[in-house]
Short mmCIF file of C-alpha atoms in Angstrom, two decimals:
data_model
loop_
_atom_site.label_atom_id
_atom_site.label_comp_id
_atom_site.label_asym_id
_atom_site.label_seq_id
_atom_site.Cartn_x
_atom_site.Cartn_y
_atom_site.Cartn_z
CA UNK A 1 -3.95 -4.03 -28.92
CA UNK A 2 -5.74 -0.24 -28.94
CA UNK A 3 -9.11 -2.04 -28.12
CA UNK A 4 -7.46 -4.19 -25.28
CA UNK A 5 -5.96 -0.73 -23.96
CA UNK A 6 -8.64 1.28 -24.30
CA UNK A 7 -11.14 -1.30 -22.54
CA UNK A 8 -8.44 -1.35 -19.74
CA UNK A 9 -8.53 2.29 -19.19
CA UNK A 10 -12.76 1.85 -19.44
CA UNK A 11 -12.56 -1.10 -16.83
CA UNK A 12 -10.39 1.69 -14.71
CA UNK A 13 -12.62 4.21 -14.84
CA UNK A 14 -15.75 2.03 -13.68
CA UNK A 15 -13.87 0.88 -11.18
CA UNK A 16 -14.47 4.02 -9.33
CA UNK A 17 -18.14 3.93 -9.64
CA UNK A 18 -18.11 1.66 -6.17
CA UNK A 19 -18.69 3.43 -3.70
CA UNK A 20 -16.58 1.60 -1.64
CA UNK A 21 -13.42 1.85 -4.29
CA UNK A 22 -13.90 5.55 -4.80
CA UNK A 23 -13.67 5.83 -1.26
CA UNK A 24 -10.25 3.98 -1.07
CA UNK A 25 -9.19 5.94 -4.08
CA UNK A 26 -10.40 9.62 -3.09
CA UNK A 27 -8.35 7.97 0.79
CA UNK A 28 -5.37 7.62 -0.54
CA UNK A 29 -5.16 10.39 -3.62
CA UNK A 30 -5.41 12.70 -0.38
CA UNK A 31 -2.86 11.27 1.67
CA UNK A 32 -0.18 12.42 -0.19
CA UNK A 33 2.26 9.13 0.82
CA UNK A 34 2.05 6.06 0.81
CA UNK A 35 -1.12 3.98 2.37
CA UNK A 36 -1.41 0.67 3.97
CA UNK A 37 -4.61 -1.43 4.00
CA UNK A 38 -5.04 -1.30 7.85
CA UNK A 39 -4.81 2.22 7.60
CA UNK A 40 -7.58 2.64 5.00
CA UNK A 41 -9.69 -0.10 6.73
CA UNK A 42 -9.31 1.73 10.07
CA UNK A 43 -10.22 5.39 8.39
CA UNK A 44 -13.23 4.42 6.48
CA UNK A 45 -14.83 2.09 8.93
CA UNK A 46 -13.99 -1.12 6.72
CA UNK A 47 -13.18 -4.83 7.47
CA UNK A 48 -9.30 -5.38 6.31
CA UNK A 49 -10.15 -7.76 4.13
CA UNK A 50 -12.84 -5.94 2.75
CA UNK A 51 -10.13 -3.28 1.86
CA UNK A 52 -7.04 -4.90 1.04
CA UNK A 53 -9.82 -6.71 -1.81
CA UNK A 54 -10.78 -3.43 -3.07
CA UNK A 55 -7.38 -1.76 -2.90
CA UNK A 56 -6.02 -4.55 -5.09
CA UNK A 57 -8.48 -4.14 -7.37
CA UNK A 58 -7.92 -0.71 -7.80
CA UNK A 59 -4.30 -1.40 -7.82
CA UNK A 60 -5.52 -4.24 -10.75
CA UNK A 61 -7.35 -2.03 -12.90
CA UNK A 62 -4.44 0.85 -13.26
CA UNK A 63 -6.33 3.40 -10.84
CA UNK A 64 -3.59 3.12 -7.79
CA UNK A 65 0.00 1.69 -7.36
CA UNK A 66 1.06 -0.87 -5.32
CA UNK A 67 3.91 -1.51 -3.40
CA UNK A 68 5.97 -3.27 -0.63
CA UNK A 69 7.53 -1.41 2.31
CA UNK A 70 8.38 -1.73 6.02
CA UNK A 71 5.84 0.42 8.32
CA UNK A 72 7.45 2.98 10.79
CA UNK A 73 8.41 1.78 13.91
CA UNK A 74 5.69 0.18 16.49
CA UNK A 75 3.57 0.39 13.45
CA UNK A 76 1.15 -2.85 12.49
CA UNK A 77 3.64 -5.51 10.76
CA UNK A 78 6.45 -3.90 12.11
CA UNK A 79 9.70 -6.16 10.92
CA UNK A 80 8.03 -7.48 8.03
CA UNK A 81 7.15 -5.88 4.46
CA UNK A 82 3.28 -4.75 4.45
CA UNK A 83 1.77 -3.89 1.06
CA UNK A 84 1.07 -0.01 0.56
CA UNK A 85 -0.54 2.02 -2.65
CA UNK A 86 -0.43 5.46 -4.12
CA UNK A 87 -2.29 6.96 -7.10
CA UNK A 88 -0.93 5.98 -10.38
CA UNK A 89 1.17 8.18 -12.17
CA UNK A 90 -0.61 7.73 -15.80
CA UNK A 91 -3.53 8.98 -16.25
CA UNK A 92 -6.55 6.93 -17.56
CA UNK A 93 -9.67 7.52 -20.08
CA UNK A 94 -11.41 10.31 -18.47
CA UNK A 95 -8.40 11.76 -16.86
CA UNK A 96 -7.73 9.62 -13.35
CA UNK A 97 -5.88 11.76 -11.62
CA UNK A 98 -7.53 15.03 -13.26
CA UNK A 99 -5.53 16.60 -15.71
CA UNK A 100 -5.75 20.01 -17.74
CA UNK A 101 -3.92 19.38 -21.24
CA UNK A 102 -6.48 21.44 -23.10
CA UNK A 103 -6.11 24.78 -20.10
CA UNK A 104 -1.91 24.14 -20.82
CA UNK A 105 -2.80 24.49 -24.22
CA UNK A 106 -4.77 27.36 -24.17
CA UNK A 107 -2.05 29.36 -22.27
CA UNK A 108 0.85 28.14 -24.53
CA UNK A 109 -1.00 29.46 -27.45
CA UNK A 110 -2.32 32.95 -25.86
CA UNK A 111 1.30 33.51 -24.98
CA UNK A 112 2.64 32.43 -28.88
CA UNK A 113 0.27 34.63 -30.16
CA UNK A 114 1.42 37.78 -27.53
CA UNK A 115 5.04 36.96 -28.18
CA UNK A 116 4.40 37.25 -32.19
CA UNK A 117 2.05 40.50 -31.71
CA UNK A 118 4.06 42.34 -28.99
CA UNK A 119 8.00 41.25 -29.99
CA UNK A 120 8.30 39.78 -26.04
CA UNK A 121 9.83 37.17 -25.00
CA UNK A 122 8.36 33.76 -24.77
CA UNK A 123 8.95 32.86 -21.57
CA UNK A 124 7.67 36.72 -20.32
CA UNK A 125 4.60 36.17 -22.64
CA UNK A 126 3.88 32.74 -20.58
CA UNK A 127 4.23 34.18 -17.11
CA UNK A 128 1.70 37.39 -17.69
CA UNK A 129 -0.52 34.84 -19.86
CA UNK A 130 -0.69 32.44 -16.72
CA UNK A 131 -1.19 35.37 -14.29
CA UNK A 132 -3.71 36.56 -15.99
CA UNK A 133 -5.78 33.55 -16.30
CA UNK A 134 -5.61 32.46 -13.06
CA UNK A 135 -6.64 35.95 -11.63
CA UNK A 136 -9.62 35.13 -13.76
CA UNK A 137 -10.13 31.74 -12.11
CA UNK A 138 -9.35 32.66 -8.51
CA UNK A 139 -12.10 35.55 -8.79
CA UNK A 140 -14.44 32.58 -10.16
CA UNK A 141 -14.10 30.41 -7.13
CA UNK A 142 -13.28 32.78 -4.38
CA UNK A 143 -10.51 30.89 -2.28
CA UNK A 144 -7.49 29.01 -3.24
CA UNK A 145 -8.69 26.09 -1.93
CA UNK A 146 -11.52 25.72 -4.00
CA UNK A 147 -8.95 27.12 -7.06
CA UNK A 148 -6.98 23.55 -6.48
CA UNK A 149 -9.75 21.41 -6.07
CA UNK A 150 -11.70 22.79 -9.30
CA UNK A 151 -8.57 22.85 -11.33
CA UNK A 152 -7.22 19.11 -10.39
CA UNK A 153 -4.46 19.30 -8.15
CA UNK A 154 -5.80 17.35 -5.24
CA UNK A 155 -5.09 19.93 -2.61
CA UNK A 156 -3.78 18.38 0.50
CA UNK A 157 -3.68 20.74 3.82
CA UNK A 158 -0.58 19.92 5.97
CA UNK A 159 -1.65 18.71 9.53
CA UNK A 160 0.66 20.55 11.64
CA UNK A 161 0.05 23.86 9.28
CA UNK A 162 -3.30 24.19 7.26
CA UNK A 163 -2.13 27.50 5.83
CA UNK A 164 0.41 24.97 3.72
CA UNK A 165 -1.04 23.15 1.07
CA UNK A 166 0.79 20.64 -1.07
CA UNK A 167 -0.14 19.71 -4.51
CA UNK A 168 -0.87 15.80 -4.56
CA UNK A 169 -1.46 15.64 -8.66
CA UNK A 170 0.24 17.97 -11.55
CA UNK A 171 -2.45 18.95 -13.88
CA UNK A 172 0.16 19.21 -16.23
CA UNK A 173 2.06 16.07 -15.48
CA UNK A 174 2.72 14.67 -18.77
CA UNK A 175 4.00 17.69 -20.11
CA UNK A 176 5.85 18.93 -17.49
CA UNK A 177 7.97 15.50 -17.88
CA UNK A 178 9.35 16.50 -21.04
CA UNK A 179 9.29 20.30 -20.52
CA UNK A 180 9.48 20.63 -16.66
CA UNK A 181 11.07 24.32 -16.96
CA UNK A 182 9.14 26.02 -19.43
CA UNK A 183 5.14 24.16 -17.35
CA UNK A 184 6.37 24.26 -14.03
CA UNK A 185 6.89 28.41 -14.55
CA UNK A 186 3.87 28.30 -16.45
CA UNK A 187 1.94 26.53 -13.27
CA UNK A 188 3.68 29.05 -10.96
CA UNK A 189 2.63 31.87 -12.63
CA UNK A 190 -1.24 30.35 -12.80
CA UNK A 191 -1.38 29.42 -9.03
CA UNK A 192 0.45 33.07 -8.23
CA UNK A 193 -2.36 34.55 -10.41
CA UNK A 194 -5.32 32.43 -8.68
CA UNK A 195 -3.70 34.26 -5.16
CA UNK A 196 -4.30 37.18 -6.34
CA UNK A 197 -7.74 37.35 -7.98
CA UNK A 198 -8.72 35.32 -4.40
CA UNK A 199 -7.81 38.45 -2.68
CA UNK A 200 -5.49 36.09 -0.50
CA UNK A 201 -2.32 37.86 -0.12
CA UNK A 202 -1.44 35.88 3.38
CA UNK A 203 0.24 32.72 1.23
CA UNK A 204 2.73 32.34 -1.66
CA UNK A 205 3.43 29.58 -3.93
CA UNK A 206 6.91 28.14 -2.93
CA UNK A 207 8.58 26.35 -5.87
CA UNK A 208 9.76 22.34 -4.81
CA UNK A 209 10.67 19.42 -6.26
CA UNK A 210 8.30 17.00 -6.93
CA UNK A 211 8.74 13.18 -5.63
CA UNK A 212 9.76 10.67 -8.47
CA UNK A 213 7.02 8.98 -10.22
CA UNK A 214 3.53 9.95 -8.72
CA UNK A 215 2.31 12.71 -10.34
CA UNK A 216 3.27 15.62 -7.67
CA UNK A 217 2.92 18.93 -8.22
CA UNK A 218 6.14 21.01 -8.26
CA UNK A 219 4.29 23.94 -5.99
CA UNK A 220 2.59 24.03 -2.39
CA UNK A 221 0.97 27.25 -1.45
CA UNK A 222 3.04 28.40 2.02
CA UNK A 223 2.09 31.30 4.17
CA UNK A 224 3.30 34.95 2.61
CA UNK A 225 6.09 34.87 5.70
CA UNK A 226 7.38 31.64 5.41
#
């Protein structure tokens, strides 16, 4: 049963070695809804059929979700269900969507260790930990944008407002489902920190909650005035 799992998860991760598929999947990890095969077809220059095969097979190998749905109004297949995918929730071998256990580790462990030394509370020993080290990464890549796309969380720039950017993927996803308070202050602390050693104090992280079951992050990065 491991080996049939774990061949699964190696079958998953090939998949994306098509150039074709990893196109699809990179597509619709950025769209940050839901994504019908006309649509993909239409944005990367494909045949439908060529992409409602490839979507399927990414939705077969445990890379993306599938789904029915009725399109907006006036859309293609309006009045009948039309088949739409998302990135899948769990992750796979080699982290599909990108995920940062070992960074969340790190940080819980620095602030353990400052708690014990310093007689501070936990949850203030997390926040300055978190700061800290993403002051360290934000000076490292320069701009926040290039902060969210190093660190995994799929940054996704809002069309009507570029200066908002939400979070398609949770670094931290698996943990934050069992201890959402304690990681999602954690990750607010680390994005607020990456702000800062950018030098970008024209945006703010703005605390939300995440959709049900895709892997959102519970943060966007807002202008400093909204």
């Amino acid at each position: 049963m491991a080996s049939s799992r774990w061949s699964q998860r190696i079958a998953a991760v090939a998949s994306l070695g098509d150039t074709t598929r990893r196109a699809l999947f990179d597509y619709v990890r950025q769209a940050g809804r839901p994504v019908g095969r006309d649509e993909a077809a239409q944005a990367l220059g494909l045949t439908r059929g060529v992409a409602a095969a490839q979507l399927d097979r990414l939705a077969e190998e445990g890379v993306l979700e599938a789904g029915f749905a009725k399109p907006g109004p006036g859309g293609p297949g309006t009045g009948r269900p039309s088949k739409f995918y998302t990135p899948a929730a769990d992750e796979v071998l080699a982290s599909v969507p990108e995920r940062s256990y070992e960074l969340a580790g790190e940080l819980m462990a620095s602030a353990a260790e400052r708690s014990i030394q310093l007689g501070e509370p936990m949850a203030e020993s997390l926040e300055k930990v978190g700061r800290q080290e993403g002051a360290a990464i934000g000076r490292q890549h320069g701009t926040i944008e290039a902060v969210l796309e190093a660190t995994g969380y799929a940054p996704v720039p809002r069309r009507e407002d570029e200066e908002c950017i939400e979070l398609a993927n949770c670094p931290f996803h698996a943990l934050a489902s069992g201890h959402r308070a304690v990681v999602c202050a954690l990750n607010g602390a680390l994005l607020a920190g990456a702000l800062e050693g950018c030098g970008d104090s024209d945006r703010r992280v703005e605390a939300i909650v995440p959709g049900q079951g895709h892997g959102e992050c519970c943060a966007r990065i807002v202008p400093a005035s909204a």
